[in-house]
CSV table of N, CA and C in Angstrom, one decimal:
chain,number,residue,atom,x,y,z
A,53,MET,N,-81.2,1.4,27.6
A,53,MET,CA,-81.2,1.4,29.1
A,53,MET,C,-82.6,2.0,29.5
A,54,ARG,N,-83.3,1.3,30.4
A,54,ARG,CA,-84.6,1.8,30.8
A,54,ARG,C,-84.4,2.9,31.9
A,55,PRO,N,-85.0,4.0,31.7
A,55,PRO,CA,-84.9,5.1,32.7
A,55,PRO,C,-85.5,4.6,34.1
A,56,SER,N,-84.8,5.0,35.1
A,56,SER,CA,-85.3,4.7,36.5
A,56,SER,C,-86.3,5.7,36.9
A,57,SER,N,-87.2,5.3,37.8
A,57,SER,CA,-88.2,6.2,38.2
A,57,SER,C,-87.5,7.4,39.0
A,58,GLY,N,-88.2,8.5,39.0
A,58,GLY,CA,-87.6,9.6,39.7
A,58,GLY,C,-87.5,9.4,41.2
A,59,ALA,N,-88.5,8.6,41.8
A,59,ALA,CA,-88.4,8.3,43.2
A,59,ALA,C,-87.3,7.4,43.5
A,60,GLN,N,-87.0,6.4,42.7
A,60,GLN,CA,-85.9,5.5,42.9
A,60,GLN,C,-84.6,6.3,42.9
A,61,MET,N,-84.4,7.1,41.9
A,61,MET,CA,-83.2,7.9,41.8
A,61,MET,C,-83.0,8.9,43.0
A,62,ALA,N,-84.1,9.5,43.4
A,62,ALA,CA,-84.1,10.4,44.6
A,62,ALA,C,-83.6,9.6,45.8
A,63,ASP,N,-84.1,8.4,46.0
A,63,ASP,CA,-83.7,7.6,47.2
A,63,ASP,C,-82.3,7.3,47.1
A,64,ILE,N,-81.7,6.9,46.0
A,64,ILE,CA,-80.3,6.6,45.9
A,64,ILE,C,-79.5,7.8,46.1
A,65,TYR,N,-79.8,8.9,45.5
A,65,TYR,CA,-79.0,10.1,45.6
A,65,TYR,C,-79.1,10.8,47.0
A,66,SER,N,-80.2,10.7,47.6
A,66,SER,CA,-80.4,11.3,48.9
A,66,SER,C,-79.5,10.5,50.0
A,67,SER,N,-79.2,9.2,49.7
A,67,SER,CA,-78.5,8.4,50.6
A,67,SER,C,-77.0,8.5,50.3
A,68,THR,N,-76.5,9.3,49.4
A,68,THR,CA,-75.1,9.3,49.0
A,68,THR,C,-74.4,10.6,49.4
A,69,CYS,N,-74.9,11.4,50.3
A,69,CYS,CA,-74.3,12.5,50.9
A,69,CYS,C,-73.9,13.6,49.9
A,70,ILE,N,-74.8,13.9,49.0
A,70,ILE,CA,-74.5,15.0,48.1
A,70,ILE,C,-75.3,16.3,48.4
A,71,SER,N,-75.7,16.3,49.7
A,71,SER,CA,-76.6,17.4,50.1
A,71,SER,C,-75.9,18.8,50.1
A,72,ASN,N,-74.6,18.8,50.0
A,72,ASN,CA,-73.9,20.1,50.1
A,72,ASN,C,-73.5,20.6,48.6
A,73,PHE,N,-74.2,20.0,47.6
A,73,PHE,CA,-74.0,20.5,46.2
A,73,PHE,C,-74.5,21.9,46.1
A,74,GLN,N,-73.7,22.7,45.3
A,74,GLN,CA,-74.2,24.0,45.0
A,74,GLN,C,-73.7,24.3,43.5
A,75,PHE,N,-74.6,25.0,42.8
A,75,PHE,CA,-74.2,25.4,41.5
A,75,PHE,C,-73.1,26.5,41.6
A,76,SER,N,-72.2,26.5,40.6
A,76,SER,CA,-71.1,27.5,40.6
A,76,SER,C,-71.5,28.6,39.7
A,77,SER,N,-70.8,29.7,39.9
A,77,SER,CA,-71.0,30.9,39.1
A,77,SER,C,-70.2,30.7,37.8
A,78,ARG,N,-70.8,31.3,36.7
A,78,ARG,CA,-70.1,31.2,35.4
A,78,ARG,C,-69.7,32.5,34.9
A,79,VAL,N,-68.4,32.8,34.8
A,79,VAL,CA,-68.0,34.1,34.4
A,79,VAL,C,-67.0,34.0,33.2
A,80,ALA,N,-66.5,32.9,33.0
A,80,ALA,CA,-65.4,32.7,32.0
A,80,ALA,C,-66.1,32.5,30.6
A,81,PRO,N,-65.4,33.0,29.6
A,81,PRO,CA,-65.9,32.7,28.2
A,81,PRO,C,-65.6,31.2,27.9
A,82,PHE,N,-66.3,30.7,26.9
A,82,PHE,CA,-66.1,29.4,26.4
A,82,PHE,C,-64.8,29.3,25.8
A,83,ASP,N,-64.1,28.1,25.8
A,83,ASP,CA,-62.9,27.9,25.1
A,83,ASP,C,-63.2,27.6,23.6
A,84,TRP,N,-63.3,28.6,22.8
A,84,TRP,CA,-63.7,28.4,21.4
A,84,TRP,C,-62.6,27.7,20.6
A,85,ARG,N,-61.4,27.9,21.0
A,85,ARG,CA,-60.3,27.1,20.3
A,85,ARG,C,-60.6,25.6,20.4
A,86,LEU,N,-60.9,25.2,21.6
A,86,LEU,CA,-61.3,23.8,21.9
A,86,LEU,C,-62.6,23.4,21.2
A,87,LEU,N,-63.6,24.3,21.3
A,87,LEU,CA,-64.9,24.0,20.7
A,87,LEU,C,-64.9,23.9,19.2
A,88,HIS,N,-64.1,24.8,18.6
A,88,HIS,CA,-64.1,24.9,17.1
A,88,HIS,C,-63.3,23.6,16.5
A,89,GLY,N,-62.6,23.0,17.4
A,89,GLY,CA,-61.8,21.8,16.9
A,89,GLY,C,-62.7,20.5,16.9
A,90,VAL,N,-64.0,20.7,17.3
A,90,VAL,CA,-64.8,19.5,17.4
A,90,VAL,C,-65.9,19.5,16.3
A,91,ASP,N,-66.0,18.4,15.6
A,91,ASP,CA,-67.0,18.2,14.6
A,91,ASP,C,-68.2,17.4,15.3
A,92,VAL,N,-69.2,18.1,15.6
A,92,VAL,CA,-70.3,17.5,16.4
A,92,VAL,C,-70.9,16.3,15.7
A,93,ASP,N,-71.1,16.3,14.4
A,93,ASP,CA,-71.6,15.2,13.7
A,93,ASP,C,-70.7,14.0,13.8
A,94,GLU,N,-69.4,14.2,13.8
A,94,GLU,CA,-68.4,13.1,13.9
A,94,GLU,C,-68.5,12.6,15.3
A,95,VAL,N,-68.6,13.4,16.3
A,95,VAL,CA,-68.7,12.9,17.7
A,95,VAL,C,-69.9,12.0,17.8
A,96,VAL,N,-71.0,12.3,17.2
A,96,VAL,CA,-72.2,11.5,17.2
A,96,VAL,C,-72.0,10.2,16.4
A,97,ARG,N,-71.5,10.3,15.2
A,97,ARG,CA,-71.3,9.2,14.3
A,97,ARG,C,-70.3,8.2,15.0
A,98,LEU,N,-69.3,8.6,15.6
A,98,LEU,CA,-68.2,7.8,16.2
A,98,LEU,C,-68.5,7.4,17.6
A,99,ASN,N,-69.6,8.0,18.2
A,99,ASN,CA,-69.9,7.9,19.6
A,99,ASN,C,-68.6,8.2,20.4
A,100,ASP,N,-68.0,9.3,20.1
A,100,ASP,CA,-66.7,9.7,20.6
A,100,ASP,C,-66.9,10.4,22.0
A,101,VAL,N,-67.1,9.6,23.0
A,101,VAL,CA,-67.3,10.0,24.4
A,101,VAL,C,-66.1,10.8,24.9
A,102,ALA,N,-64.9,10.3,24.5
A,102,ALA,CA,-63.6,10.9,25.0
A,102,ALA,C,-63.6,12.4,24.5
A,103,ALA,N,-63.9,12.6,23.3
A,103,ALA,CA,-63.9,14.0,22.8
A,103,ALA,C,-64.9,14.9,23.5
A,104,LEU,N,-66.1,14.3,23.8
A,104,LEU,CA,-67.1,15.0,24.5
A,104,LEU,C,-66.7,15.3,26.0
A,105,GLU,N,-66.1,14.3,26.6
A,105,GLU,CA,-65.6,14.5,28.0
A,105,GLU,C,-64.5,15.6,28.1
A,106,ALA,N,-63.7,15.7,27.0
A,106,ALA,CA,-62.6,16.7,27.0
A,106,ALA,C,-63.2,18.1,26.9
A,107,LEU,N,-64.5,18.3,26.6
A,107,LEU,CA,-65.2,19.6,26.5
A,107,LEU,C,-66.0,19.9,27.7
A,108,ILE,N,-66.2,18.9,28.6
A,108,ILE,CA,-67.1,19.1,29.8
A,108,ILE,C,-66.7,20.4,30.6
A,109,GLY,N,-65.4,20.6,30.8
A,109,GLY,CA,-65.0,21.8,31.6
A,109,GLY,C,-65.4,23.1,31.0
A,110,THR,N,-65.2,23.3,29.7
A,110,THR,CA,-65.6,24.6,29.1
A,110,THR,C,-67.1,24.7,29.0
A,111,LEU,N,-67.8,23.5,28.7
A,111,LEU,CA,-69.2,23.6,28.7
A,111,LEU,C,-69.9,23.9,30.0
A,112,GLN,N,-69.2,23.4,31.1
A,112,GLN,CA,-69.8,23.5,32.4
A,112,GLN,C,-69.5,24.9,32.9
A,113,GLN,N,-68.3,25.4,32.7
A,113,GLN,CA,-67.8,26.7,33.3
A,113,GLN,C,-68.1,27.9,32.4
A,114,GLY,N,-68.3,27.7,31.1
A,114,GLY,CA,-68.5,28.9,30.2
A,114,GLY,C,-69.7,29.6,30.5
A,115,SER,N,-69.7,30.9,30.3
A,115,SER,CA,-70.8,31.8,30.5
A,115,SER,C,-71.3,32.3,29.2
A,116,ILE,N,-72.6,32.1,28.9
A,116,ILE,CA,-73.1,32.6,27.7
A,116,ILE,C,-73.2,34.1,27.7
A,117,ASP,N,-73.2,34.7,28.9
A,117,ASP,CA,-73.2,36.2,29.1
A,117,ASP,C,-71.9,36.8,28.8
A,118,ALA,N,-70.8,36.0,28.8
A,118,ALA,CA,-69.5,36.4,28.5
A,118,ALA,C,-69.2,36.4,27.0
A,119,GLU,N,-70.2,36.0,26.2
A,119,GLU,CA,-70.1,35.9,24.8
A,119,GLU,C,-71.0,36.9,24.1
A,120,PRO,N,-70.5,38.1,23.9
A,120,PRO,CA,-71.3,39.2,23.3
A,120,PRO,C,-71.7,38.9,21.8
A,121,THR,N,-70.9,38.3,21.1
A,121,THR,CA,-71.2,38.2,19.6
A,121,THR,C,-71.0,36.7,19.2
A,122,LEU,N,-71.9,35.9,19.3
A,122,LEU,CA,-71.9,34.5,18.8
A,122,LEU,C,-72.6,34.4,17.5
A,123,SER,N,-72.1,33.7,16.5
A,123,SER,CA,-72.8,33.5,15.3
A,123,SER,C,-73.9,32.4,15.5
A,124,GLN,N,-74.8,32.3,14.6
A,124,GLN,CA,-75.8,31.3,14.7
A,124,GLN,C,-75.2,29.9,14.7
A,125,HIS,N,-74.2,29.7,13.9
A,125,HIS,CA,-73.5,28.4,13.9
A,125,HIS,C,-72.9,28.1,15.2
A,126,GLU,N,-72.3,29.1,15.9
A,126,GLU,CA,-71.7,28.9,17.2
A,126,GLU,C,-72.7,28.5,18.3
A,127,TYR,N,-73.9,29.2,18.2
A,127,TYR,CA,-75.0,28.9,19.1
A,127,TYR,C,-75.4,27.5,18.9
A,128,VAL,N,-75.6,27.1,17.7
A,128,VAL,CA,-76.1,25.7,17.4
A,128,VAL,C,-75.0,24.7,17.8
A,129,GLN,N,-73.8,24.9,17.5
A,129,GLN,CA,-72.7,24.0,17.9
A,129,GLN,C,-72.7,23.9,19.5
A,130,LEU,N,-72.7,25.0,20.1
A,130,LEU,CA,-72.7,25.0,21.6
A,130,LEU,C,-73.9,24.2,22.2
A,131,PHE,N,-75.1,24.5,21.6
A,131,PHE,CA,-76.3,23.8,22.1
A,131,PHE,C,-76.2,22.3,21.9
A,132,ARG,N,-75.8,21.9,20.7
A,132,ARG,CA,-75.7,20.5,20.4
A,132,ARG,C,-74.7,19.8,21.3
A,133,LEU,N,-73.6,20.4,21.6
A,133,LEU,CA,-72.6,19.8,22.5
A,133,LEU,C,-73.1,19.7,23.9
A,134,VAL,N,-73.8,20.7,24.3
A,134,VAL,CA,-74.4,20.7,25.7
A,134,VAL,C,-75.4,19.6,25.7
A,135,GLN,N,-76.3,19.4,24.7
A,135,GLN,CA,-77.2,18.3,24.7
A,135,GLN,C,-76.5,17.0,24.8
A,136,LEU,N,-75.5,16.8,24.0
A,136,LEU,CA,-74.7,15.5,24.0
A,136,LEU,C,-74.1,15.3,25.4
A,137,ALA,N,-73.6,16.3,26.0
A,137,ALA,CA,-73.0,16.2,27.3
A,137,ALA,C,-74.0,15.8,28.4
A,138,VAL,N,-75.2,16.4,28.3
A,138,VAL,CA,-76.3,16.1,29.2
A,138,VAL,C,-76.7,14.7,29.0
A,139,GLU,N,-76.9,14.3,27.8
A,139,GLU,CA,-77.2,12.9,27.5
A,139,GLU,C,-76.2,11.9,28.0
A,140,HIS,N,-75.0,12.2,27.9
A,140,HIS,CA,-73.9,11.3,28.4
A,140,HIS,C,-73.9,11.3,29.9
A,141,LEU,N,-74.1,12.4,30.5
A,141,LEU,CA,-74.1,12.5,32.0
A,141,LEU,C,-75.4,11.8,32.5
A,142,TRP,N,-76.5,11.9,31.8
A,142,TRP,CA,-77.7,11.2,32.2
A,142,TRP,C,-77.5,9.7,32.2
A,143,GLN,N,-76.8,9.2,31.1
A,143,GLN,CA,-76.6,7.8,31.0
A,143,GLN,C,-75.6,7.3,32.1
A,144,MET,N,-74.7,8.1,32.4
A,144,MET,CA,-73.8,7.8,33.5
A,144,MET,C,-74.5,7.7,34.8
A,145,ARG,N,-75.5,8.6,35.0
A,145,ARG,CA,-76.3,8.6,36.3
A,145,ARG,C,-77.1,7.3,36.3
A,146,GLU,N,-77.7,7.0,35.2
A,146,GLU,CA,-78.5,5.8,35.1
A,146,GLU,C,-77.7,4.5,35.4
A,147,SER,N,-76.4,4.5,34.9
A,147,SER,CA,-75.5,3.4,35.2
A,147,SER,C,-75.2,3.3,36.7
A,148,HIS,N,-74.9,4.5,37.3
A,148,HIS,CA,-74.6,4.5,38.7
A,148,HIS,C,-75.8,4.1,39.5
A,149,THR,N,-77.0,4.5,39.1
A,149,THR,CA,-78.2,4.1,39.8
A,149,THR,C,-78.4,2.6,39.8
A,150,GLN,N,-78.1,2.0,38.7
A,150,GLN,CA,-78.2,0.5,38.7
A,150,GLN,C,-77.1,-0.2,39.4
A,151,LEU,N,-75.9,0.4,39.5
A,151,LEU,CA,-74.8,-0.2,40.1
A,151,LEU,C,-74.7,0.0,41.6
A,152,TYR,N,-75.3,1.1,42.1
A,152,TYR,CA,-75.3,1.4,43.5
A,152,TYR,C,-75.8,0.3,44.4
A,153,PRO,N,-77.0,-0.3,44.1
A,153,PRO,CA,-77.4,-1.4,45.0
A,153,PRO,C,-76.4,-2.6,45.1
A,154,ALA,N,-75.8,-2.9,44.0
A,154,ALA,CA,-74.8,-4.0,44.0
A,154,ALA,C,-73.6,-3.6,44.8
A,155,TYR,N,-73.2,-2.4,44.7
A,155,TYR,CA,-72.0,-1.9,45.5
A,155,TYR,C,-72.4,-2.0,46.9
A,156,THR,N,-73.6,-1.5,47.3
A,156,THR,CA,-74.0,-1.5,48.7
A,156,THR,C,-74.0,-3.0,49.3
A,157,ARG,N,-74.6,-3.9,48.5
A,157,ARG,CA,-74.6,-5.3,48.9
A,157,ARG,C,-73.2,-5.8,49.1
A,158,ALA,N,-72.3,-5.6,48.2
A,158,ALA,CA,-70.9,-6.0,48.3
A,158,ALA,C,-70.2,-5.4,49.5
A,159,HIS,N,-70.4,-4.2,49.7
A,159,HIS,CA,-69.8,-3.5,50.8
A,159,HIS,C,-70.3,-4.1,52.1
A,160,THR,N,-71.6,-4.3,52.2
A,160,THR,CA,-72.2,-4.9,53.4
A,160,THR,C,-71.6,-6.3,53.6
A,161,ALA,N,-71.5,-7.1,52.6
A,161,ALA,CA,-71.0,-8.5,52.7
A,161,ALA,C,-69.6,-8.5,53.1
A,162,ALA,N,-68.8,-7.5,52.7
A,162,ALA,CA,-67.4,-7.4,53.0
A,162,ALA,C,-67.2,-7.0,54.5
A,163,ASP,N,-68.1,-6.3,55.1
A,163,ASP,CA,-68.1,-5.9,56.5
A,163,ASP,C,-68.4,-7.0,57.4
A,164,ARG,N,-69.0,-8.1,56.9
A,164,ARG,CA,-69.4,-9.2,57.8
A,164,ARG,C,-68.2,-10.1,58.2
């Protein structure tokens, strides 16, 4: 999938009423029971988006400051999962960017 230009994406997102977005505070620890149950290499090999999506909540809300003693393995696992989640969300954003003009045209045609 070809990345869209930054200007094109800014135009689309500025017209979709997300101006009230705010980052949330992170105070909860990560759900390591959930994270330890994931084999990152297998998620990549199987392209297991469902497994990745099941982790989005803890990846998004977990606070690294609430984790006083992480092993190097846990840091690496956490970082790799966050990278995969960002990659997946970026691909979703690209898909939405490409679909938005078609949706707008269909909506306009339905209103006629």
